[in-house]
XYZ file of C-alpha atoms in Angstrom:
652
model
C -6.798 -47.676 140.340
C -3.401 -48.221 142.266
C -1.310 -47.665 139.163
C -3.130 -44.083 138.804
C -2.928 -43.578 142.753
C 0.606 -44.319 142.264
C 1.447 -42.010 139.446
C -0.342 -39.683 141.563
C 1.517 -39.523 144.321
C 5.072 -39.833 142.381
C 3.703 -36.386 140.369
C 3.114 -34.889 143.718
C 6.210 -36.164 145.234
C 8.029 -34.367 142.297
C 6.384 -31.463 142.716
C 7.278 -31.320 146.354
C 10.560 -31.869 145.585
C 11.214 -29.055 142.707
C 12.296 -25.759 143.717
C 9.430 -22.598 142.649
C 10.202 -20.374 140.428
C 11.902 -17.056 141.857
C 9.282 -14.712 143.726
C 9.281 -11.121 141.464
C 10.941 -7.880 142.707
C 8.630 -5.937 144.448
C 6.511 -8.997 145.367
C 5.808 -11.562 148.426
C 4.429 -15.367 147.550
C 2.079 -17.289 150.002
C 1.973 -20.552 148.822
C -0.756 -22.939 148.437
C -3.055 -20.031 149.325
C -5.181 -17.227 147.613
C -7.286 -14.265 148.716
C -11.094 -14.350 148.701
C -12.421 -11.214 147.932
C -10.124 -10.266 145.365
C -11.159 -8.559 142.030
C -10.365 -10.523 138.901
C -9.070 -7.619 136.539
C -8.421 -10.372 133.654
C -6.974 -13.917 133.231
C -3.900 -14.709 131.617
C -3.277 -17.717 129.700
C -2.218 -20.924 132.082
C 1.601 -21.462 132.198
C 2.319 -18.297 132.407
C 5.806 -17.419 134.045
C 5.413 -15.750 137.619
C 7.957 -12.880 135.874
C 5.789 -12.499 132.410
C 2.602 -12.442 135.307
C 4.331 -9.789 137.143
C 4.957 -7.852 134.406
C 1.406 -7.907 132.825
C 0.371 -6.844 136.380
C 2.935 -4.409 136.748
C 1.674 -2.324 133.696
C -2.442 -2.926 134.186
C -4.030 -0.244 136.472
C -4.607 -0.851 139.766
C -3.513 -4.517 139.702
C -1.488 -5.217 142.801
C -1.927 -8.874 143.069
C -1.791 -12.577 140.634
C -2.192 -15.844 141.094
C -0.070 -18.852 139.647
C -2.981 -19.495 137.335
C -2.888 -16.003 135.572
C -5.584 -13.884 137.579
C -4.580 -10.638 137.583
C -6.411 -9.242 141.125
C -7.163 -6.506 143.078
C -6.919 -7.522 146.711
C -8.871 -6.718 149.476
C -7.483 -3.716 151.777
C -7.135 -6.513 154.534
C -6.712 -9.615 152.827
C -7.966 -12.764 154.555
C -5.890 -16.134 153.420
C -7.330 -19.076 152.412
C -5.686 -22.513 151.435
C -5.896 -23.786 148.558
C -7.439 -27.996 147.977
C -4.403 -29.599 147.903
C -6.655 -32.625 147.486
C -6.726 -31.315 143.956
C -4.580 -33.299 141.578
C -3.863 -30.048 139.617
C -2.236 -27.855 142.377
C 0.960 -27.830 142.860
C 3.139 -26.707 145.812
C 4.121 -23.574 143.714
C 0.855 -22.664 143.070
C -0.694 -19.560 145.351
C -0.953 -16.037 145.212
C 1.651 -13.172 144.837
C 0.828 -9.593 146.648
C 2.535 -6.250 145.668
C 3.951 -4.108 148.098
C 2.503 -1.462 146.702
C -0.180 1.216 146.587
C -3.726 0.009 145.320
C -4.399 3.776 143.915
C -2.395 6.191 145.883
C -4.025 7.769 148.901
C -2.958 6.753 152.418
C -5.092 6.975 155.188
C -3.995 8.698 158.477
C -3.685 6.381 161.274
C -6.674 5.204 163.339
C -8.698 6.729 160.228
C -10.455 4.082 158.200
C -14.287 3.697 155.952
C -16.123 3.494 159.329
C -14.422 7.065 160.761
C -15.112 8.720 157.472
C -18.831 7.886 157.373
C -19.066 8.830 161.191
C -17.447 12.142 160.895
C -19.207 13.388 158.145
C -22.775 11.790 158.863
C -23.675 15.191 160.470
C -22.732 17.174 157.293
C -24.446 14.838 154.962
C -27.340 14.774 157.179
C -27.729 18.748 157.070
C -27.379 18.323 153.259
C -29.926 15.941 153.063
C -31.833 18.262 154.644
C -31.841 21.214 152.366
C -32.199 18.857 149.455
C -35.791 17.723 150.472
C -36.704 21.384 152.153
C -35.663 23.136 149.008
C -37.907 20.401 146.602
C -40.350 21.379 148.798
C -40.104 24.925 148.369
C -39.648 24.587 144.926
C -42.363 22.243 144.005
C -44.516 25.438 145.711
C -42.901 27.833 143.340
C -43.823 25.640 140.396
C -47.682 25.478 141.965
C -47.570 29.467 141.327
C -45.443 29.657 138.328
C -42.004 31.728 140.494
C -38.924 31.205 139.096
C -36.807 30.327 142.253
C -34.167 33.137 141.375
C -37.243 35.613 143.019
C -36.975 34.675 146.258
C -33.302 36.824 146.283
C -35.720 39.880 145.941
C -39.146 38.834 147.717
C -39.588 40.831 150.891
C -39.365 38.928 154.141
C -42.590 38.779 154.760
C -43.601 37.176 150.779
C -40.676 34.932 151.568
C -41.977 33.360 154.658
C -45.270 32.948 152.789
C -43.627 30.617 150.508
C -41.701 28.691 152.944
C -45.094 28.202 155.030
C -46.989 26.968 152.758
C -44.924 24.964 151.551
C -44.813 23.674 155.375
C -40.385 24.449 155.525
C -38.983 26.449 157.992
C -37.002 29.077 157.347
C -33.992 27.637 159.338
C -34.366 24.714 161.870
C -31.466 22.725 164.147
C -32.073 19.441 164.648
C -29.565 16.488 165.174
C -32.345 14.070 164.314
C -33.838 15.806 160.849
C -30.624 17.949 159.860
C -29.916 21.998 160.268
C -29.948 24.367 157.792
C -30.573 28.000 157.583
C -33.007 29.943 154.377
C -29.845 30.909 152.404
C -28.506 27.534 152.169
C -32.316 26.419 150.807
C -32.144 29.224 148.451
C -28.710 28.489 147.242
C -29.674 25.010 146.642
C -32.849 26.629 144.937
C -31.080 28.828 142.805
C -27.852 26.353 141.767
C -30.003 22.559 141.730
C -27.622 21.435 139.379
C -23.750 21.809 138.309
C -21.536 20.575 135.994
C -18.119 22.665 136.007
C -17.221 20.728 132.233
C -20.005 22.990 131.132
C -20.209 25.897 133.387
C -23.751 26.892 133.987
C -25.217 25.500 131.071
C -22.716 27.265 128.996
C -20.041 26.062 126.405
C -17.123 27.009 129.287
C -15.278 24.299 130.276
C -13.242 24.819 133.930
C -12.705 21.024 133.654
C -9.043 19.602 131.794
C -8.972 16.627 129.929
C -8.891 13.247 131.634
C -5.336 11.614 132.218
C -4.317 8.048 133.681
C -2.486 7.223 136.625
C -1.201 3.746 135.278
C 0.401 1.541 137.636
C 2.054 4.109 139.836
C 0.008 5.135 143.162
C -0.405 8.848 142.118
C -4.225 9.287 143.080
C -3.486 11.863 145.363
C -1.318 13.903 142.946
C -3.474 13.502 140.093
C -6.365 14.813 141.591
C -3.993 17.628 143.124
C -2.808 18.621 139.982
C -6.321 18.212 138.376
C -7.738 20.653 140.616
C -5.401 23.021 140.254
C -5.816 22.994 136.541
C -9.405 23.864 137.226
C -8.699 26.977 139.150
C -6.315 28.688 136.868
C -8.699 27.886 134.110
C -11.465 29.850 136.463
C -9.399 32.793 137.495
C -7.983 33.099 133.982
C -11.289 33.026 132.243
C -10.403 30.156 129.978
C -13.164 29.344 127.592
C -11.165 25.663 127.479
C -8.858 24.238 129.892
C -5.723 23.751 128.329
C -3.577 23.849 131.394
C -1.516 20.739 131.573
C 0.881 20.216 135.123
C 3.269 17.825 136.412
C 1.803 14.808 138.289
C 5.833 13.566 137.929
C 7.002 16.636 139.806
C 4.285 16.701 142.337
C 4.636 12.760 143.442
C 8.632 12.060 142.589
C 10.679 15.348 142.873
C 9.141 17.975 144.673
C 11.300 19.509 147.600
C 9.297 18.779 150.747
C 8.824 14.571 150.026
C 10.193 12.260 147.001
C 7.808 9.136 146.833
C 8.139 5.681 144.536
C 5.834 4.494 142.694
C 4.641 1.688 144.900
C 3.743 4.741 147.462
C 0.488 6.646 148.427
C 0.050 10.143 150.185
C -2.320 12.355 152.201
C -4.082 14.744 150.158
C -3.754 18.071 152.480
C -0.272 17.695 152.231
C -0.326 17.593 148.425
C -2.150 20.629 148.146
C 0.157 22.514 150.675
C 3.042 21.679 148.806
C 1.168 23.262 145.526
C 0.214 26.511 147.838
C 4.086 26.896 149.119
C 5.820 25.828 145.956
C 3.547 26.518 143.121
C 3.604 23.390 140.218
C 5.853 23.345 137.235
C 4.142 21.943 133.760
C 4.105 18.558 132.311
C 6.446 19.488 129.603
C 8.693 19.911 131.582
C 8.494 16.549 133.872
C 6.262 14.402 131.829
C 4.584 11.537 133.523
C 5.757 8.079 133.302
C 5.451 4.845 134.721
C 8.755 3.303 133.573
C 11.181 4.396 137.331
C 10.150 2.896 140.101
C 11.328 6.299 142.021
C 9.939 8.619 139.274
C 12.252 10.577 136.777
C 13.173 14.228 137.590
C 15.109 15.463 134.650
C 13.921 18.488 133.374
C 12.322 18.552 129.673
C 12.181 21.109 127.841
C 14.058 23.983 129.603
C 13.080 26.478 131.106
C 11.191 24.872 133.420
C 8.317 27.054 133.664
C 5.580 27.341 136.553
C 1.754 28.689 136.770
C 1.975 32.107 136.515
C 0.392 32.894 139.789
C -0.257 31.599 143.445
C -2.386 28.930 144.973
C -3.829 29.030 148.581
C -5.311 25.567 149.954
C -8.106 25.283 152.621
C -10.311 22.579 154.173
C -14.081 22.388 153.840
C -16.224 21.214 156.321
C -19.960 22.388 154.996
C -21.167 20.699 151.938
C -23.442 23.938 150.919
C -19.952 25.553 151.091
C -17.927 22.806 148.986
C -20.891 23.503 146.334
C -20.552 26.723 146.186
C -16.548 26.466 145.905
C -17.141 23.818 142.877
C -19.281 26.472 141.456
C -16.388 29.508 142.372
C -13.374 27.424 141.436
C -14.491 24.343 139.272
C -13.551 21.394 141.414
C -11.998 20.265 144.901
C -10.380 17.206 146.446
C -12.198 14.444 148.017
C -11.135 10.756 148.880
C -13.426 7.110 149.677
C -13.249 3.645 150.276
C -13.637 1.970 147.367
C -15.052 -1.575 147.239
C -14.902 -3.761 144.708
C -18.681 -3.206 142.628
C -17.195 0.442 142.185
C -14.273 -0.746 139.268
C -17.603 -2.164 137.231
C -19.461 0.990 137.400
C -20.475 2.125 133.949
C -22.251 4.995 132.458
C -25.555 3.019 132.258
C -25.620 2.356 135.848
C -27.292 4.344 138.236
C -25.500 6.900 140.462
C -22.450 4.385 142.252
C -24.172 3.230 146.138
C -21.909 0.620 147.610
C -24.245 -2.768 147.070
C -23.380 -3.790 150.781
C -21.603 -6.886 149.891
C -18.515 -5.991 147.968
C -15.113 -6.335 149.730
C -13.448 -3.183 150.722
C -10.519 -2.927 148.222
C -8.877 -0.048 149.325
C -8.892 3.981 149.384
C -8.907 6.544 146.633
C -8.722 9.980 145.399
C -10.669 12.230 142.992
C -11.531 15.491 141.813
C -15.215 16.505 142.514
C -16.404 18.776 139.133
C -20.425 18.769 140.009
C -23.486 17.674 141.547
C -26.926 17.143 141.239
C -29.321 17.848 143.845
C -32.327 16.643 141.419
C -30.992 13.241 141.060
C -28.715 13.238 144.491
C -25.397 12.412 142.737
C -22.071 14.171 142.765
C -20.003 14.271 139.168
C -16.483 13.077 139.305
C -13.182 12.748 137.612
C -11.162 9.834 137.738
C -7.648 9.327 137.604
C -7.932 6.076 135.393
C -8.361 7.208 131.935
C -11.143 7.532 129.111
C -11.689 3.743 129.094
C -13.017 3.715 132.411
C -16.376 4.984 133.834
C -18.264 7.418 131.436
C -14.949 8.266 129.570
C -12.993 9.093 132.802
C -15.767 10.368 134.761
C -18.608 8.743 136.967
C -21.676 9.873 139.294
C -21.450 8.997 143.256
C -24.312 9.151 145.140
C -25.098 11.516 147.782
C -25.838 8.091 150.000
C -23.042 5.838 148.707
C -22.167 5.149 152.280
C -18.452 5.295 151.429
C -17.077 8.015 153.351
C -17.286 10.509 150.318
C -17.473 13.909 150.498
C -17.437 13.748 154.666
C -17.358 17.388 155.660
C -15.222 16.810 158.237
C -11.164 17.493 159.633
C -9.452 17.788 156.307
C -11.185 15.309 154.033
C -12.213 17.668 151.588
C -9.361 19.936 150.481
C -10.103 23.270 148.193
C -7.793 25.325 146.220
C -7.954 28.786 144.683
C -5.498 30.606 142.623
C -4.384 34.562 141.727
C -2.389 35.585 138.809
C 0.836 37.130 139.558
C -0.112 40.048 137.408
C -3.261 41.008 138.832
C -2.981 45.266 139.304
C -2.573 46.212 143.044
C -5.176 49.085 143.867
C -4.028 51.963 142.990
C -2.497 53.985 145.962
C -4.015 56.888 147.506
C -4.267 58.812 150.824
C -4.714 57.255 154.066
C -8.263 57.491 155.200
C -9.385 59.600 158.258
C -9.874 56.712 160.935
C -13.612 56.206 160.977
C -15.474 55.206 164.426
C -15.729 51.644 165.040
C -18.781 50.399 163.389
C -22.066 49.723 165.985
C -22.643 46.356 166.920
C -25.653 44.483 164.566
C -28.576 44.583 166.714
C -29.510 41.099 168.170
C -32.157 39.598 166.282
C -35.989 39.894 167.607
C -38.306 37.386 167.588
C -41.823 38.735 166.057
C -40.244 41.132 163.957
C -41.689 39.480 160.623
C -37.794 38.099 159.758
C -35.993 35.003 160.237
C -32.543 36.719 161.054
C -29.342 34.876 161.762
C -29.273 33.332 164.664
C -32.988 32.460 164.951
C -34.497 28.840 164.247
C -38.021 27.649 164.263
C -36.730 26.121 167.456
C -35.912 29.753 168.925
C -38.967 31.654 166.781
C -41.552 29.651 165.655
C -43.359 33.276 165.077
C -40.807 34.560 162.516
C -38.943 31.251 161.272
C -41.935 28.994 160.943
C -43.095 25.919 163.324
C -40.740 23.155 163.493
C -40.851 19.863 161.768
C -42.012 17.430 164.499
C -40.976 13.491 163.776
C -44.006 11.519 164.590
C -47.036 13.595 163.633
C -48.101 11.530 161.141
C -47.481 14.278 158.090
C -43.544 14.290 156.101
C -42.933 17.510 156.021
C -40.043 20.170 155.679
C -37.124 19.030 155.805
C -37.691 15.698 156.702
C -36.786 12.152 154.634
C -37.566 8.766 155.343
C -33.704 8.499 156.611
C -34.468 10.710 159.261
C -38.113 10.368 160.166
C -39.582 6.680 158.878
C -42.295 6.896 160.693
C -43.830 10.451 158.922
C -42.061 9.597 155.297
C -41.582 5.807 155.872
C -43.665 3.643 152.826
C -45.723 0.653 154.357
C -44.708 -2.253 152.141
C -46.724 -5.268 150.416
C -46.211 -7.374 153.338
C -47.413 -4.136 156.025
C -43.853 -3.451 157.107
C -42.893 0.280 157.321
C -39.529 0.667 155.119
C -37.952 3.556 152.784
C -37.917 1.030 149.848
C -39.875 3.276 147.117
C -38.885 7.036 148.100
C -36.418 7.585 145.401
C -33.349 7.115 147.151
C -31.132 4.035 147.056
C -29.696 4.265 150.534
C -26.416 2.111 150.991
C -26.553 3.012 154.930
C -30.424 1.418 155.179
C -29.151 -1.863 153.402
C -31.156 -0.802 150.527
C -29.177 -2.523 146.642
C -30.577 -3.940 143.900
C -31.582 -6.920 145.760
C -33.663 -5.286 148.044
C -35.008 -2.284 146.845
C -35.063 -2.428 142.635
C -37.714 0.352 143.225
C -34.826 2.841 144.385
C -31.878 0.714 143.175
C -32.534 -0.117 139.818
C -33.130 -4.291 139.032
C -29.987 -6.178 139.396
C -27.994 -7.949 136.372
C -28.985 -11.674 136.581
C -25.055 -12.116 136.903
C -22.328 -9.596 137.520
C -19.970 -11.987 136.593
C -17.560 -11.106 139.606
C -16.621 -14.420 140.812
C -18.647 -14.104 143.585
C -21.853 -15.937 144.188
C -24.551 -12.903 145.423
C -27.687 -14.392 146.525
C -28.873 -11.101 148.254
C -28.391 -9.715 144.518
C -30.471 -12.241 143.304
C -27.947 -14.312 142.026
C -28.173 -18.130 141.448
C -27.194 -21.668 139.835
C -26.918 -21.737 136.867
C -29.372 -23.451 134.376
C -30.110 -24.079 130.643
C -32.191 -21.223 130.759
C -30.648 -18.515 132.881
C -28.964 -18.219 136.225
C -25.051 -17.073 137.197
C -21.787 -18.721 136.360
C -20.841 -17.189 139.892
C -22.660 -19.230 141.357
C -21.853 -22.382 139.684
C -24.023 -24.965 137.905
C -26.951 -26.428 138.911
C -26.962 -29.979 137.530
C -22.923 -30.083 138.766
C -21.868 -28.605 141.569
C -22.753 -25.025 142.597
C -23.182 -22.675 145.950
C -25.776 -23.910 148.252
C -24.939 -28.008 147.689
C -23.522 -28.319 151.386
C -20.121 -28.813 150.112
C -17.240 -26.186 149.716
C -15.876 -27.099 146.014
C -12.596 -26.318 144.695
C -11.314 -27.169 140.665
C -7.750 -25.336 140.040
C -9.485 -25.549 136.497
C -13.006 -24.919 136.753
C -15.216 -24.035 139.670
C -13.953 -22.720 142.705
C -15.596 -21.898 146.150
C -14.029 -20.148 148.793
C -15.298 -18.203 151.997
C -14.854 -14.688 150.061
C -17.545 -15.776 147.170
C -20.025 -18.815 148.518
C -20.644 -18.278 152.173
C -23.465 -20.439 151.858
C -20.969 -23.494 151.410
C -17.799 -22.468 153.017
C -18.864 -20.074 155.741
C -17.842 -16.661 155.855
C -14.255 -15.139 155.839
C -14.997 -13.096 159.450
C -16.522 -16.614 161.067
C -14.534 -18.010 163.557
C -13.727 -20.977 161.381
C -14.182 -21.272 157.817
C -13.484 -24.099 155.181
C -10.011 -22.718 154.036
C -8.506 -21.760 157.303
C -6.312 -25.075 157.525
C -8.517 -26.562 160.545
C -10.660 -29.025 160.153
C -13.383 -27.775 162.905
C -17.114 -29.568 163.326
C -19.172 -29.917 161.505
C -16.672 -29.954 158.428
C -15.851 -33.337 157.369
C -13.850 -34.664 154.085
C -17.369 -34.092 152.435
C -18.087 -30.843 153.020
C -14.578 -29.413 152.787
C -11.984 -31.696 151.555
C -9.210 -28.716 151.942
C -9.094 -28.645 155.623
C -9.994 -32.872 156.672
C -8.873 -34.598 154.109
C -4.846 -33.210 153.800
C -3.654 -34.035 150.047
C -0.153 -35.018 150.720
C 1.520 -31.536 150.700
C 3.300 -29.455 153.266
C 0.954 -26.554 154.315
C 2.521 -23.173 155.040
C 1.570 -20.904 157.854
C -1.547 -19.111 156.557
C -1.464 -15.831 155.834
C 2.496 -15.908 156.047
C 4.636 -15.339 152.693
C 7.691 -17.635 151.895
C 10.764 -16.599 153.186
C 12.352 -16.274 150.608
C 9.834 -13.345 149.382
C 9.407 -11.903 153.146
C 9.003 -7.652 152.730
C 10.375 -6.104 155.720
C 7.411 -3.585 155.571
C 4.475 -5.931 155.928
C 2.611 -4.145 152.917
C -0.359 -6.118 151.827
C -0.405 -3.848 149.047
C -3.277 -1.888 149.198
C -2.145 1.398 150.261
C -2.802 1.658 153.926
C 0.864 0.533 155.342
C -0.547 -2.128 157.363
C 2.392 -4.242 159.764
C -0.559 -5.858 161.770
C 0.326 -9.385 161.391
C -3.294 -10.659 162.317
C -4.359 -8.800 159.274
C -2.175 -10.928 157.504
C -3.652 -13.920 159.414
C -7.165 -13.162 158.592
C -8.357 -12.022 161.965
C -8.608 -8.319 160.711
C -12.211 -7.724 159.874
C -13.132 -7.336 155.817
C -15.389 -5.049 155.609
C -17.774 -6.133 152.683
């Protein structure tokens, strides 16, 4: 025993006293430490050189982060720092985790704007969509009842029209903060257009849609969904049967005149599309994308260099009946979210993406929006990540994802439409005699047999229909269990009043796989994520079943009282067993270099029992590898140095 002790400490003596190998370009090292919360992209074999590391991480999407033992990661958009055991015989004092000062996908947030701003602003919008969702499936399961095609209600008289709506108990057009506003054209649009998928126009064998491309490395988001979107409204305004148009992302992010960015870099969306709308966008033959410059490569291919042959205007949406109607004008708009880590799993099996309310926030993203589908409550997407990702490039979000997509709000979702150059001018002719002003539309009256603009049931009840009222006992109009449990709520096995069961997997009512499989679909026994998910169901694992994640349950697993570390096997930190070794946003955790009641050498060896190594400052890179920026590499720009210390709050 004191021969091995001995040998021991001599290895850990040497290790102390040999220099690590050089930090990567482009890269900052905190030593002895990793990130909980990260997403494990793939593992590397175990020796691997911190440069061959970098490298494989360099040329993986959307890796901005490895660890000495050959994780290639995804780190949280404010990483929390946690030590390593250097009670471990395995760790060394070069082992830890290397962070890229770069973009995790491309879009930066403006300041002061973060997941919890986006769902805020747009909660109004989504709430009015909501809205005319369940008033038009209202309407239109009366139209069924009496065999009308909903495209009839464009030509019923007012009078036949409010019929419908009454009996169906709708009103024609309501305001309400609590239930949603709408007004009877935005039901009838949503009657009319249910469903739309701009890769197959109406049902049709058009295609307004271009193929899907890959952003690699580089963080381009912004300009490849630019750049998609602009494809999609030549290919509209041109007629194209099949989009073949085919732009520079290159130009747009490296070496257009108004900003040049790296490749490490994100940028704001609006700002991409204005530079479209005042320059116009050359093609990709003649700046093809690459990965290979760090600051792009703006040679010209292929001269001429040759631009769309027409003009793009750009314009902010703030109504979601109106972005709908835009995807179904001009094929597709802009639209950015937070993305947490259960979104880079999503598959085409899966049900419409809802944020599972544990995930760690991993950063911010953005994509073109092609579709939707008011049946199933899902917008259709394309991704900037390539065919081998998603359903071949593209995936489903839901209309409740409670990400902070599609927030109809400020400038978060950006449009753009697009005239040929050669479209004939009307032909000239004659002035026209000035004609009198025309008369003023006369104000709407109430008991005139029409809802007009302007009115509500809230206003006239006689010609727009009663109100909903929250409370009497019947769900009704435009109401959903989000915004009236007690009329649409469903009274549970154990007598509790919840929305578990009404067809909607709500992300904002806590509702995942866990805790609603009605609405949520059932969860995988194990995702396989690292990360130990009891509220997913997730547990020990036994002859018989259970989740790796969450260790073994004859050995040592999540739940046995002790925060466990192996550099080889099993690891536990406060970002996947919060069970064992608290949470990452406690005030203490097992990790945080403290050994703070009731922890003892037991229960957390990493913190009370020391290990005979020098620990670093946590959350605080080696000099040697110090960025002057402060990027944790996810895209935002952060310089907070508590973020960096693990005060910043993880949202996840």
């Amino acid at each position: 025993m004191l021969l091995a002790a001995s040998l021991v400490a001599l290895a850990v003596a040497a290790q102390a006293g040999a220099p690590c190998p050089p930090t990567p370009a482009g890269y900052s090292f905190y030593r002895l430490q990793d990130t909980p919360g990260a997403f494990v992209l793939r593992t590397l074999p175990a020796g691997s050189s911190p440069a061959a590391l970098a490298a494989a991480c360099d040329s993986a999407t959307l890796c901005n982060s490895f660890s000495s033992d050959g994780q290639l990661c995804i780190v949280p958009s404010s990483p929390i720092f946690s030590f390593l055991d250097a009670t471990d015989p395995q760790v060394s004092d070069c082992d830890g985790v290397y962070i890229a000062a770069r973009s995790l996908s491309g879009l930066e947030m403006p300041p002061g704007v973060d997941v919890d701003v986006l769902r805020a602003k747009g909660e109004a919008g989504l709430r009015n969509m909501r809205a005319i969702d369940a008033a038009a499936k209202r309407v239109a399961s009366k139209l069924r009842a009496e065999a009308i095609s909903p495209e009839a209600l464009a030509h019923m008289s007012p009078q036949a029209l409010a019929r419908v709506f009454r009996e169906a108990n709708v009103p024609l057009s309501q305001t309400s903060d609590q239930l949603g506003s709408y007004t009877n054209s935005n039901v009838m649009a949503a009657l009319t257009y249910p469903v739309w998928d701009s890769r197959t126009v109406n049902g049709t064998t058009l295609s307004y849609i271009s193929p899907i491309k890959d952003q690699g490395r580089c963080g381009t988001c912004v300009h490849f969904t630019a750049v998609a979107t602009a494809e999609a409204a030549v290919a509209v305004a041109q007629g194209q049967a099949v989009n073949t148009n085919d732009y520079s992302e290159e130009w747009m992010h490296f070496c257009n005149p108004v900003y040049k960015l790296t490749c490490g870099s994100g940028y704001w969306a609006n700002r991409a599309a204005a530079v479209i709308a005042q320059y116009n966008i050359p093609y990709e033959k003649n700046y093809p994308y690459t990965t290979a410059y760090d600051a792009g490569n703006c040679n010209l291919y292929n001269p001429p260099e040759e631009r769309s042959p027409g003009t793009f205007k750009y314009f902010f949406i703030t109504d979601l009946t109106k972005a709908k109607e835009h995807i179904r004008t001009w094929g597709a708009l802009m639209s950015s979210f937070a993305v947490y880590n259960d979104f880079f799993s999503w598959g085409p099996a899966k049900a419409p993406y809802v944020w599972d309310g544990v995930s760690a926030l991993a950063g911010y993203h953005e994509v073109t929006v092609i579709g939707y589908n008011d049946s199933g409550s899902y917008w259709l997407v394309k991704n900037s990540w390539g065919t081998g990702w998603g359903d071949k490039g593209f995936f489903k979000m839901s209309y409740t994802a409670n990400v902070g997509f599609m927030s109809p709000a400020d400038d978060y979702i950006v449009a753009l439409n697009w005239t040929a150059n050669n479209t004939p001018s009307p032909s000239a002719s004659p002035s026209p005699s000035p004609s009198p002003s025309p008369s003023p539309s006369p104000s709407p009256v109430c008991g005139d047999g029409t809802c007009d603009a302007g009115e509500t049931c809230g206003s006239c009840s006689t010609d727009c229909g009663p109100c909903d009222v929250c409370g009497d006992g019947v769900c009704t109009g435009a109401e959903t269990c989000e915004t009236c449990k007690t009329d649409c709520g469903i009274v549970d096995a154990s007598g509790v009043l919840s929305c578990c069961g009404d067809h909607t997997c709500s992300a904002s009512l806590a509702e995942n796989c866990g805790s609603c499989p009605t609405d949520c679909g059932v969860c995988p026994s194990c995702n396989k994520n690292g990360v130990c998910e009891p509220l997913l169901g997730e547990s020990c694992a036994t002859a018989s079943g259970g989740c790796s994640d969450c260790g073994s349950c004859t050995s040592t697993y999540c739940g046995d009282g002790k925060c466990s570390y192996s550099k080889n096997g099993y690891k536990e930190s406060c970002g996947t067993c919060a069970k064992d070794c608290g949470g990452c946003n406690d005030t203490s955790f097992c990790g945080d270099g403290k050994c703070t009641p009731p922890e003892n050498a037991g229960s957390c060896s990493r913190d009370c029992s020391g290990g005979g190594k020098k620990l670093p400052l946590r959350g605080v890179p080696e000099p040697s590898a110090a960025t002057a920026t402060g990027n944790n590499g996810n895209g935002n720009g952060k310089k907070n140095r508590r973020a960096l210390l693990g005060s910043a709050h993880m949202r996840g």
